[in-house]
Amino acid sequence: GQGVEQPDNLMSVEGTFARVNCTYSTSGFNGLSWYQQREGHAPVFLSYVVLDGLKDSGHFSTFLSRSNGYSYLLLTELQIKDSASYLCAVRDRGNYAQGLTFGLGTRVSVFP
Amino acid sequence: DMKVTQMPRYLIKRMGENVLLECGQDMSHETMYWYRQDPGLGLQLIYISYDVDSNSEGDIPKGYRVSRKKREHFSLILDSAKTNQTSVYFCASSADTQYFGPGTRLLVL
């Protein structure tokens, strides 16, 4: 089967950084997406990675290692408003139309 | 501006009643999805639609059916709703990445 695992919670301090880890086990791989979801709202797309390495998008950066089935989302210069759940989602290769398999999300709490 | 809409946003129904959830998108995406999200279970895929009248079951289709008669509209139907179908339902559409609607909060009493 396939699964996407994330830690449940992560706490950090305003002005610093937070790294949200994601490990996955899938029969194939056709990309990994990160979403932000605030309480009571819909997931909002942040980033999509399909090649190994670090993708710098300013406030959000994402890293992927396909051989290790591992990705992380790095949030830098944290602000209180970055407090939200961050969802990792994987698409199986050859299953573009099968939708994404989501992790349960990591709740990031940013404190002053 | 790319947008996915859902109606209604909140709905209360009694067990056994029929439920119709509507989703629209203005991006001409071929592929659309229905998910439900529950605490501890995350987002679970109910149905996928590849285009008009071309639908496929997702991971948890039991108790649901869908209808796609126009590319921009995708409906989720619950015939005889059950209390365990109380959830938040999200519609999404995609070309390469998925864009989500705001969700419908359904309470089945």
XYZ file of N, CA, C and O in Angstrom, chain A residues 91 95-100 102, chain B residues 3-7 21-35 44-59 66-76 90-102:
272
model
N 1.439 12.066 -5.381
C 0.738 11.435 -6.509
C 1.556 10.265 -7.011
O 2.735 10.389 -7.292
N -0.796 7.402 -12.010
C -2.122 7.528 -11.420
C -2.511 8.982 -11.301
O -3.057 9.403 -10.297
N -2.192 9.751 -12.341
C -2.493 11.180 -12.293
C -3.951 11.411 -11.960
O -4.297 12.302 -11.205
N -4.805 10.588 -12.514
C -6.236 10.799 -12.326
C -6.756 10.165 -11.053
O -7.945 10.199 -10.805
N -5.903 9.585 -10.249
C -6.343 8.974 -9.015
C -6.313 9.921 -7.839
O -6.553 9.526 -6.716
N -5.998 11.143 -8.085
C -5.991 12.082 -6.978
C -4.710 11.988 -6.176
O -3.796 11.252 -6.509
N -4.662 12.746 -5.124
C -3.495 12.802 -4.271
C -3.726 11.993 -3.001
O -4.850 11.909 -2.514
N -2.965 12.189 0.785
C -2.567 13.219 1.738
C -2.088 12.620 3.051
O -2.625 11.610 3.521
N -10.793 29.964 -9.617
C -11.671 29.830 -8.476
C -12.465 28.541 -8.536
O -12.936 28.113 -9.595
N -12.599 27.909 -7.340
C -13.479 26.767 -7.167
C -14.519 27.168 -6.134
O -14.162 27.647 -5.046
N -15.773 27.005 -6.477
C -16.851 27.394 -5.569
C -17.630 26.169 -5.119
O -17.700 25.164 -5.834
N -18.204 26.270 -3.934
C -19.021 25.178 -3.405
C -20.278 25.751 -2.770
O -20.239 26.784 -2.106
N -21.389 25.031 -2.989
C -22.645 25.413 -2.398
C -23.382 24.169 -1.931
O -23.336 23.138 -2.622
N -24.572 18.287 -2.951
C -23.501 19.265 -2.807
C -23.014 19.648 -4.200
O -22.727 18.788 -5.019
N -22.892 20.957 -4.406
C -22.539 21.448 -5.735
C -21.130 22.055 -5.742
O -20.702 22.667 -4.763
N -20.456 21.887 -6.853
C -19.117 22.443 -7.015
C -18.989 23.039 -8.399
O -19.448 22.438 -9.383
N -18.350 24.193 -8.501
C -18.114 24.815 -9.784
C -16.689 25.317 -9.893
O -16.059 25.643 -8.887
N -16.185 25.343 -11.125
C -14.840 25.896 -11.369
C -14.844 26.652 -12.683
O -15.563 26.297 -13.618
N -14.010 27.694 -12.709
C -13.977 28.574 -13.879
C -12.666 28.469 -14.643
O -12.286 29.392 -15.368
N -11.980 27.343 -14.479
C -10.649 27.194 -15.077
C -10.640 26.218 -16.252
O -9.585 25.892 -16.785
N -11.806 25.698 -16.608
C -11.934 24.706 -17.685
C -11.090 23.452 -17.427
O -10.661 22.792 -18.385
N -10.879 23.151 -16.156
C -10.136 21.934 -15.837
C -10.972 20.710 -16.188
O -12.169 20.659 -15.914
N -10.309 19.707 -16.740
C -11.011 18.467 -17.055
C -11.271 17.645 -15.794
O -12.314 17.035 -15.629
N -10.288 17.611 -14.919
C -10.354 16.711 -13.767
C -10.848 17.437 -12.518
O -10.352 18.498 -12.177
N -11.805 16.819 -11.865
C -12.353 17.348 -10.621
C -12.476 16.220 -9.605
O -12.545 15.048 -9.981
N -12.503 16.605 -8.332
C -12.458 15.626 -7.249
C -13.430 16.021 -6.132
O -13.693 17.213 -5.930
N -13.874 15.022 -5.410
C -14.568 15.233 -4.140
C -13.805 14.498 -3.043
O -13.481 13.312 -3.181
N -13.515 15.235 -1.955
C -12.871 14.688 -0.765
C -13.776 14.954 0.440
O -14.575 15.873 0.442
N -9.786 12.414 2.461
C -9.990 11.117 1.819
C -10.745 11.321 0.508
O -11.759 12.027 0.463
N -10.289 10.669 -0.530
C -10.848 10.843 -1.865
C -12.111 10.003 -2.044
O -12.092 8.788 -1.865
N -13.201 10.662 -2.444
C -14.473 9.970 -2.626
C -14.668 9.580 -4.092
O -14.915 8.415 -4.417
N -14.588 10.577 -4.976
C -14.794 10.358 -6.405
C -13.913 11.298 -7.209
O -13.536 12.371 -6.749
N -13.593 10.849 -8.417
C -12.874 11.659 -9.390
C -13.715 11.737 -10.658
O -14.369 10.754 -11.032
N -13.643 12.882 -11.315
C -14.256 13.001 -12.631
C -13.206 13.467 -13.614
O -12.523 14.466 -13.390
N -13.056 12.738 -14.702
C -12.044 13.078 -15.711
C -12.592 14.063 -16.727
O -11.808 14.758 -17.401
N -13.895 14.106 -16.870
C -14.570 15.044 -17.765
C -16.060 14.738 -17.688
O -16.494 13.922 -16.864
N -16.842 15.369 -18.543
C -18.285 15.161 -18.520
C -18.621 13.667 -18.642
O -18.089 12.968 -19.515
N -19.461 13.181 -17.730
C -19.932 11.794 -17.726
C -18.802 10.775 -17.721
O -18.957 9.653 -18.241
N -17.677 11.112 -17.127
C -16.542 10.201 -17.020
C -16.019 10.226 -15.597
O -15.120 10.999 -15.265
N -16.601 9.403 -14.752
C -16.326 9.444 -13.322
C -15.765 8.121 -12.827
O -16.047 7.065 -13.400
N -15.006 8.195 -11.752
C -14.374 7.000 -11.209
C -14.398 7.043 -9.689
O -14.273 8.119 -9.090
N -14.555 5.899 -9.071
C -14.540 5.840 -7.620
C -13.156 6.154 -7.068
O -12.141 5.777 -7.643
N -13.157 6.815 -5.932
C -11.929 7.048 -5.208
C -11.735 5.980 -4.145
O -12.069 4.815 -4.354
N -11.245 6.388 -2.991
C -10.944 5.431 -1.930
C -12.154 5.080 -1.065
O -12.223 3.980 -0.518
N -21.955 10.638 -7.880
C -21.605 11.948 -8.433
C -22.265 12.133 -9.788
O -22.749 11.188 -10.412
N -22.262 13.397 -10.214
C -22.813 13.742 -11.525
C -21.987 14.864 -12.114
O -21.698 15.855 -11.447
N -21.593 14.697 -13.378
C -20.849 15.748 -14.087
C -21.444 15.835 -15.481
O -21.100 15.093 -16.377
N -22.343 16.816 -15.653
C -23.015 17.034 -16.931
C -22.417 18.198 -17.712
O -22.642 18.327 -18.919
N -21.688 19.048 -17.018
C -20.958 20.133 -17.658
C -19.560 20.145 -17.072
O -19.377 19.823 -15.892
N -18.577 20.529 -17.861
C -17.204 20.488 -17.387
C -17.024 21.335 -16.130
O -16.246 20.986 -15.251
N -17.757 22.448 -16.038
C -17.517 23.370 -14.928
C -18.278 23.013 -13.655
O -18.096 23.677 -12.640
N -19.103 21.968 -13.699
C -19.893 21.617 -12.529
C -19.733 20.155 -12.164
O -19.772 19.274 -13.041
N -19.583 19.894 -10.867
C -19.421 18.516 -10.389
C -20.209 18.386 -9.091
O -19.937 19.104 -8.132
N -21.183 17.488 -9.077
C -22.081 17.355 -7.931
C -21.808 16.065 -7.166
O -21.501 15.026 -7.771
N -21.956 16.159 -5.861
C -21.860 14.979 -4.978
C -23.233 14.748 -4.366
O -23.832 15.682 -3.831
N -14.783 18.704 0.562
C -14.043 19.612 -0.309
C -14.102 19.119 -1.747
O -13.889 17.935 -2.024
N -14.333 20.054 -2.632
C -14.220 19.808 -4.055
C -12.896 20.405 -4.517
O -12.425 21.401 -3.954
N -12.284 19.794 -5.521
C -11.047 20.327 -6.081
C -11.058 20.128 -7.580
O -11.737 19.231 -8.100
N -10.330 20.967 -8.276
C -10.136 20.758 -9.703
C -8.656 20.914 -10.003
O -7.925 21.569 -9.249
N -8.198 20.305 -11.075
C -6.761 20.366 -11.332
C -6.432 20.289 -12.807
O -7.131 19.665 -13.600
N -5.324 20.956 -13.133
C -4.628 20.718 -14.379
C -3.361 19.966 -13.977
O -3.226 18.786 -14.216
N -2.420 20.656 -13.331
C -1.270 19.962 -12.767
C -1.374 19.890 -11.253
O -1.120 18.862 -10.649
N -1.763 20.961 -10.617
C -1.950 20.952 -9.175
C -3.426 21.142 -8.841
O -4.185 21.648 -9.662
N -3.804 20.718 -7.643
C -5.216 20.776 -7.272
C -5.547 22.069 -6.551
O -4.835 22.492 -5.644
N -6.647 22.667 -6.961
C -7.171 23.853 -6.314
C -8.474 23.458 -5.619
O -9.356 22.861 -6.233
N -8.563 23.830 -4.345
C -9.696 23.410 -3.525
C -10.750 24.501 -3.397
O -10.441 25.690 -3.340
N -11.989 24.055 -3.315
C -13.066 24.953 -2.951
C -13.069 25.201 -1.458
O -12.286 24.592 -0.721
N -13.955 26.086 -0.972
C -13.950 26.477 0.437
C -14.504 25.430 1.376
O -14.346 25.546 2.598
